[in-house]
């Protein structure tokens, strides 16, 4: 029995409609996937921009604090007055762990530590030289009132030295900046990772991770050291 022309035409139309529907569905899914990935990337980049701004603002606030200290202490000649000033103004901020004055030849002139029971002032005979510190060569080329940031505490990478060049010496503030990392982690809790200057996670419960699954933003604190802020790509979860 021969199939009529109209039946063939109808079957061809059905096949064409199925193919067209399949193609339309494929094209729509690809279009939706493309825009979904684009929107996700824009959202992640905006989050990284915000985190970078938060971190840089936090660091800048301490830069300004160091400069204010310089303006005040430069007018004081007596060490006892300097110690009193540091204790009553600087050390109110418990993130500031110590304050040092370093001579141009790298010898410590004054060292005050901010401890739980008050302050600890190092006696003159116990003062040392920082000549062997890896950041000293970078200190020497600082211009007057220029600030250098350096991470040299390998046991606690959230501790930074803020080093200010004066005309005849240096001021060094040792500051624990974990406060800003905690704030960023709390405001962006989903799939965020922060790496220290040794590329190790600040979250010690994380032992391994694949950077390929993350968008990364490096924020330099000096010419060689940086912290990395990473947000996981949801497509790789």
mmCIF file of C-alpha atoms in Angstrom:
data_model
loop_
_atom_site.group_PDB
_atom_site.id
_atom_site.type_symbol
_atom_site.label_atom_id
_atom_site.label_comp_id
_atom_site.label_asym_id
_atom_site.label_seq_id
_atom_site.Cartn_x
_atom_site.Cartn_y
_atom_site.Cartn_z
ATOM 1 C CA UNK A 1 0.000 0.000 0.000
ATOM 2 C CA UNK A 2 1.463 3.313 -1.034
ATOM 3 C CA UNK A 3 1.739 6.076 1.531
ATOM 4 C CA UNK A 4 -0.054 9.161 0.327
ATOM 5 C CA UNK A 5 1.821 12.347 -0.424
ATOM 6 C CA UNK A 6 0.042 14.210 2.374
ATOM 7 C CA UNK A 7 1.014 11.594 4.961
ATOM 8 C CA UNK A 8 4.658 11.857 3.850
ATOM 9 C CA UNK A 9 4.430 15.620 4.056
ATOM 10 C CA UNK A 10 2.906 15.410 7.528
ATOM 11 C CA UNK A 11 5.611 13.016 8.741
ATOM 12 C CA UNK A 12 8.303 15.278 7.269
ATOM 13 C CA UNK A 13 6.747 18.237 9.075
ATOM 14 C CA UNK A 14 6.742 16.285 12.360
ATOM 15 C CA UNK A 15 10.407 15.365 11.924
ATOM 16 C CA UNK A 16 11.260 18.968 11.021
ATOM 17 C CA UNK A 17 9.337 20.284 14.035
ATOM 18 C CA UNK A 18 11.162 17.861 16.355
ATOM 19 C CA UNK A 19 14.523 18.885 14.907
ATOM 20 C CA UNK A 20 13.638 22.575 15.155
ATOM 21 C CA UNK A 21 12.457 22.166 18.741
ATOM 22 C CA UNK A 22 15.621 20.299 19.644
ATOM 23 C CA UNK A 23 17.814 22.942 18.043
ATOM 24 C CA UNK A 24 15.864 25.756 19.716
ATOM 25 C CA UNK A 25 16.178 24.031 23.085
ATOM 26 C CA UNK A 26 19.918 23.504 22.545
ATOM 27 C CA UNK A 27 20.411 27.128 21.486
ATOM 28 C CA UNK A 28 18.382 28.447 24.413
ATOM 29 C CA UNK A 29 20.308 26.292 26.909
ATOM 30 C CA UNK A 30 23.610 27.505 25.484
ATOM 31 C CA UNK A 31 22.394 31.124 25.578
ATOM 32 C CA UNK A 32 21.186 30.716 29.164
ATOM 33 C CA UNK A 33 24.417 28.961 30.192
ATOM 34 C CA UNK A 34 26.543 31.698 28.610
ATOM 35 C CA UNK A 35 24.693 34.517 30.364
ATOM 36 C CA UNK A 36 24.560 32.596 33.627
ATOM 37 C CA UNK A 37 28.344 32.148 33.565
ATOM 38 C CA UNK A 38 28.815 35.790 32.551
ATOM 39 C CA UNK A 39 26.622 37.022 35.411
ATOM 40 C CA UNK A 40 28.382 34.718 37.861
ATOM 41 C CA UNK A 41 31.806 35.959 36.754
ATOM 42 C CA UNK A 42 30.703 39.595 37.075
ATOM 43 C CA UNK A 43 29.338 38.889 40.563
ATOM 44 C CA UNK A 44 32.600 37.222 41.627
ATOM 45 C CA UNK A 45 34.728 40.054 40.197
ATOM 46 C CA UNK A 46 32.565 42.606 42.018
ATOM 47 C CA UNK A 47 33.059 40.654 45.252
ATOM 48 C CA UNK A 48 36.827 40.537 44.704
ATOM 49 C CA UNK A 49 36.847 44.289 43.990
ATOM 50 C CA UNK A 50 35.011 44.901 47.258
ATOM 51 C CA UNK A 51 37.395 42.657 49.204
ATOM 52 C CA UNK A 52 40.412 44.424 47.683
ATOM 53 C CA UNK A 53 38.957 47.810 48.605
ATOM 54 C CA UNK A 54 38.258 46.674 52.189
ATOM 55 C CA UNK A 55 41.810 45.339 52.593
ATOM 56 C CA UNK A 56 43.532 48.392 51.081
ATOM 57 C CA UNK A 57 41.414 50.780 53.151
ATOM 58 C CA UNK A 58 42.350 48.875 56.314
ATOM 59 C CA UNK A 59 46.066 49.051 55.472
ATOM 60 C CA UNK A 60 45.797 52.739 54.551
ATOM 61 C CA UNK A 61 44.228 53.521 57.934
ATOM 62 C CA UNK A 62 47.301 52.125 59.688
ATOM 63 C CA UNK A 63 49.602 53.972 57.286
ATOM 64 C CA UNK A 64 47.916 57.169 58.371
ATOM 65 C CA UNK A 65 48.228 56.179 62.015
ATOM 66 C CA UNK A 66 51.985 55.650 61.595
ATOM 67 C CA UNK A 67 52.326 59.109 60.044
ATOM 68 C CA UNK A 68 50.358 60.666 62.886
ATOM 69 C CA UNK A 69 52.690 58.977 65.358
ATOM 70 C CA UNK A 70 55.667 60.404 63.514
ATOM 71 C CA UNK A 71 54.240 63.906 63.676
ATOM 72 C CA UNK A 72 53.756 63.580 67.434
ATOM 73 C CA UNK A 73 56.911 61.739 68.465
ATOM 74 C CA UNK A 74 59.225 63.809 66.289
ATOM 75 C CA UNK A 75 58.574 66.657 68.740
ATOM 76 C CA UNK A 76 59.563 64.557 71.790
ATOM 77 C CA UNK A 77 63.198 64.063 72.817
ATOM 78 C CA UNK A 78 62.712 62.127 76.052
ATOM 79 C CA UNK A 79 62.226 58.330 75.810
ATOM 80 C CA UNK A 80 60.004 58.261 78.881
ATOM 81 C CA UNK A 81 57.638 60.707 77.227
ATOM 82 C CA UNK A 82 57.646 58.619 74.048
ATOM 83 C CA UNK A 83 56.851 55.478 76.059
ATOM 84 C CA UNK A 84 53.983 57.231 77.810
ATOM 85 C CA UNK A 85 52.622 58.541 74.507
ATOM 86 C CA UNK A 86 52.771 55.091 72.875
ATOM 87 C CA UNK A 87 51.115 53.401 75.846
ATOM 88 C CA UNK A 88 48.265 55.897 76.154
ATOM 89 C CA UNK A 89 47.533 56.372 72.447
ATOM 90 C CA UNK A 90 48.905 53.674 70.161
ATOM 91 C CA UNK A 91 48.515 50.675 72.447
ATOM 92 C CA UNK A 92 44.825 51.306 73.022
ATOM 93 C CA UNK A 93 44.570 49.446 69.728
ATOM 94 C CA UNK A 94 45.273 45.817 70.707
ATOM 95 C CA UNK A 95 46.050 44.925 67.094
ATOM 96 C CA UNK A 96 49.291 46.902 67.507
ATOM 97 C CA UNK A 97 51.731 44.448 69.060
ATOM 98 C CA UNK A 98 54.890 46.540 69.312
ATOM 99 C CA UNK A 99 56.567 49.831 68.467
ATOM 100 C CA UNK A 100 60.267 50.242 67.693
ATOM 101 C CA UNK A 101 62.613 53.055 66.775
ATOM 102 C CA UNK A 102 65.504 51.869 64.610
ATOM 103 C CA UNK A 103 68.648 53.859 63.894
ATOM 104 C CA UNK A 104 69.876 54.233 60.318
ATOM 105 C CA UNK A 105 72.642 51.709 61.104
ATOM 106 C CA UNK A 106 69.938 49.088 61.934
ATOM 107 C CA UNK A 107 70.359 49.206 65.725
ATOM 108 C CA UNK A 108 67.266 49.312 67.921
ATOM 109 C CA UNK A 109 66.993 52.568 69.874
ATOM 110 C CA UNK A 110 63.698 51.812 71.603
ATOM 111 C CA UNK A 111 61.410 48.779 71.733
ATOM 112 C CA UNK A 112 58.000 48.727 73.413
ATOM 113 C CA UNK A 113 55.684 45.702 73.365
ATOM 114 C CA UNK A 114 51.938 45.726 73.900
ATOM 115 C CA UNK A 115 51.243 42.778 76.219
ATOM 116 C CA UNK A 116 48.144 41.630 78.083
ATOM 117 C CA UNK A 117 49.349 43.035 81.410
ATOM 118 C CA UNK A 118 50.338 46.436 80.032
ATOM 119 C CA UNK A 119 53.596 47.255 78.258
ATOM 120 C CA UNK A 120 57.081 45.787 78.152
ATOM 121 C CA UNK A 121 60.036 48.072 77.461
ATOM 122 C CA UNK A 122 63.266 46.379 76.429
ATOM 123 C CA UNK A 123 66.263 47.535 78.439
ATOM 124 C CA UNK A 124 69.033 49.280 76.522
ATOM 125 C CA UNK A 125 71.507 46.434 76.998
ATOM 126 C CA UNK A 126 68.981 44.003 75.479
ATOM 127 C CA UNK A 127 68.360 46.023 72.336
ATOM 128 C CA UNK A 128 69.516 44.309 69.143
ATOM 129 C CA UNK A 129 70.276 45.078 65.510
ATOM 130 C CA UNK A 130 67.926 44.234 62.656
ATOM 131 C CA UNK A 131 70.709 44.293 60.073
ATOM 132 C CA UNK A 132 70.122 40.619 59.208
ATOM 133 C CA UNK A 133 66.378 41.061 58.730
ATOM 134 C CA UNK A 134 65.440 40.370 55.127
ATOM 135 C CA UNK A 135 63.518 43.620 54.849
ATOM 136 C CA UNK A 136 66.363 45.889 56.048
ATOM 137 C CA UNK A 137 67.767 46.399 52.553
ATOM 138 C CA UNK A 138 64.316 47.586 51.445
ATOM 139 C CA UNK A 139 64.113 49.908 54.455
ATOM 140 C CA UNK A 140 67.335 51.677 53.530
ATOM 141 C CA UNK A 141 66.003 52.921 50.195
ATOM 142 C CA UNK A 142 62.783 54.369 51.626
ATOM 143 C CA UNK A 143 62.252 58.086 51.202
ATOM 144 C CA UNK A 144 61.329 60.300 54.128
ATOM 145 C CA UNK A 145 57.755 59.551 55.322
ATOM 146 C CA UNK A 146 57.464 56.565 52.983
ATOM 147 C CA UNK A 147 55.930 53.389 54.466
ATOM 148 C CA UNK A 148 56.998 49.798 53.757
ATOM 149 C CA UNK A 149 54.793 46.820 54.624
ATOM 150 C CA UNK A 150 56.433 43.479 55.256
ATOM 151 C CA UNK A 151 55.400 40.020 56.424
ATOM 152 C CA UNK A 152 58.302 38.372 58.244
ATOM 153 C CA UNK A 153 56.571 36.278 60.923
ATOM 154 C CA UNK A 154 56.484 32.771 59.469
ATOM 155 C CA UNK A 155 54.509 31.483 62.447
ATOM 156 C CA UNK A 156 51.722 34.032 61.986
ATOM 157 C CA UNK A 157 51.403 35.434 58.479
ATOM 158 C CA UNK A 158 48.673 37.891 59.476
ATOM 159 C CA UNK A 159 51.276 39.961 61.343
ATOM 160 C CA UNK A 160 52.751 42.802 59.303
ATOM 161 C CA UNK A 161 55.466 45.324 59.989
ATOM 162 C CA UNK A 162 54.621 48.888 59.013
ATOM 163 C CA UNK A 163 57.997 50.585 58.553
ATOM 164 C CA UNK A 164 58.178 54.355 58.290
ATOM 165 C CA UNK A 165 61.306 56.245 57.239
ATOM 166 C CA UNK A 166 62.094 59.358 59.254
ATOM 167 C CA UNK A 167 64.876 61.799 58.583
ATOM 168 C CA UNK A 168 67.274 60.177 61.091
ATOM 169 C CA UNK A 169 65.701 56.813 61.938
ATOM 170 C CA UNK A 170 62.802 54.431 61.312
ATOM 171 C CA UNK A 171 59.582 53.657 63.159
ATOM 172 C CA UNK A 172 58.278 50.091 63.030
ATOM 173 C CA UNK A 173 54.788 49.131 64.095
ATOM 174 C CA UNK A 174 54.076 45.412 64.293
ATOM 175 C CA UNK A 175 50.371 44.898 63.648
ATOM 176 C CA UNK A 176 48.147 41.831 63.611
ATOM 177 C CA UNK A 177 45.757 42.365 60.682
ATOM 178 C CA UNK A 178 43.669 39.187 61.129
ATOM 179 C CA UNK A 179 40.759 41.486 62.001
ATOM 180 C CA UNK A 180 40.315 42.485 58.350
ATOM 181 C CA UNK A 181 40.608 38.895 57.153
ATOM 182 C CA UNK A 182 37.914 37.829 59.623
ATOM 183 C CA UNK A 183 35.681 40.686 58.496
ATOM 184 C CA UNK A 184 36.059 39.787 54.819
ATOM 185 C CA UNK A 185 35.432 36.097 55.524
ATOM 186 C CA UNK A 186 32.268 36.920 57.491
ATOM 187 C CA UNK A 187 30.885 39.232 54.787
ATOM 188 C CA UNK A 188 31.726 36.820 51.963
ATOM 189 C CA UNK A 189 31.330 33.409 53.622
ATOM 190 C CA UNK A 190 30.538 31.384 50.482
ATOM 191 C CA UNK A 191 33.476 29.538 48.901
ATOM 192 C CA UNK A 192 36.078 32.160 49.852
ATOM 193 C CA UNK A 193 39.738 31.406 50.434
ATOM 194 C CA UNK A 194 42.495 33.770 51.589
ATOM 195 C CA UNK A 195 46.144 32.841 51.089
ATOM 196 C CA UNK A 196 49.083 34.360 52.923
ATOM 197 C CA UNK A 197 52.375 35.536 51.432
ATOM 198 C CA UNK A 198 53.577 31.905 51.342
ATOM 199 C CA UNK A 199 50.497 30.774 49.374
ATOM 200 C CA UNK A 200 49.150 28.901 52.396
ATOM 201 C CA UNK A 201 45.535 29.215 53.489
ATOM 202 C CA UNK A 202 44.940 31.450 56.492
ATOM 203 C CA UNK A 203 42.265 28.942 57.445
ATOM 204 C CA UNK A 204 44.441 26.213 58.957
ATOM 205 C CA UNK A 205 41.630 23.653 58.588
ATOM 206 C CA UNK A 206 42.175 23.776 54.804
ATOM 207 C CA UNK A 207 45.178 21.679 53.861
ATOM 208 C CA UNK A 208 44.721 21.378 50.103
ATOM 209 C CA UNK A 209 42.838 23.114 47.307
ATOM 210 C CA UNK A 210 42.976 23.454 43.530
ATOM 211 C CA UNK A 211 43.563 27.025 42.401
ATOM 212 C CA UNK A 212 42.125 26.132 38.999
ATOM 213 C CA UNK A 213 38.674 26.069 40.603
ATOM 214 C CA UNK A 214 38.945 29.652 41.880
ATOM 215 C CA UNK A 215 38.962 33.212 40.635
ATOM 216 C CA UNK A 216 42.018 34.871 42.221
ATOM 217 C CA UNK A 217 42.928 38.442 43.109
ATOM 218 C CA UNK A 218 46.500 39.139 44.278
ATOM 219 C CA UNK A 219 46.972 42.203 46.475
ATOM 220 C CA UNK A 220 50.607 43.193 46.887
ATOM 221 C CA UNK A 221 51.838 44.642 50.167
ATOM 222 C CA UNK A 222 55.293 45.331 48.709
ATOM 223 C CA UNK A 223 57.174 44.542 45.496
ATOM 224 C CA UNK A 224 57.528 40.852 46.359
ATOM 225 C CA UNK A 225 54.837 39.843 48.844
ATOM 226 C CA UNK A 226 51.102 39.597 48.373
ATOM 227 C CA UNK A 227 47.948 38.101 49.816
ATOM 228 C CA UNK A 228 45.595 36.202 47.514
ATOM 229 C CA UNK A 229 41.832 36.445 47.731
ATOM 230 C CA UNK A 230 40.031 33.593 45.966
ATOM 231 C CA UNK A 231 36.371 32.819 45.311
ATOM 232 C CA UNK A 232 35.342 29.395 44.089
ATOM 233 C CA UNK A 233 33.720 29.025 40.709
ATOM 234 C CA UNK A 234 30.330 27.382 41.390
ATOM 235 C CA UNK A 235 30.570 25.466 38.112
ATOM 236 C CA UNK A 236 33.445 23.501 39.624
ATOM 237 C CA UNK A 237 31.745 22.603 42.912
#
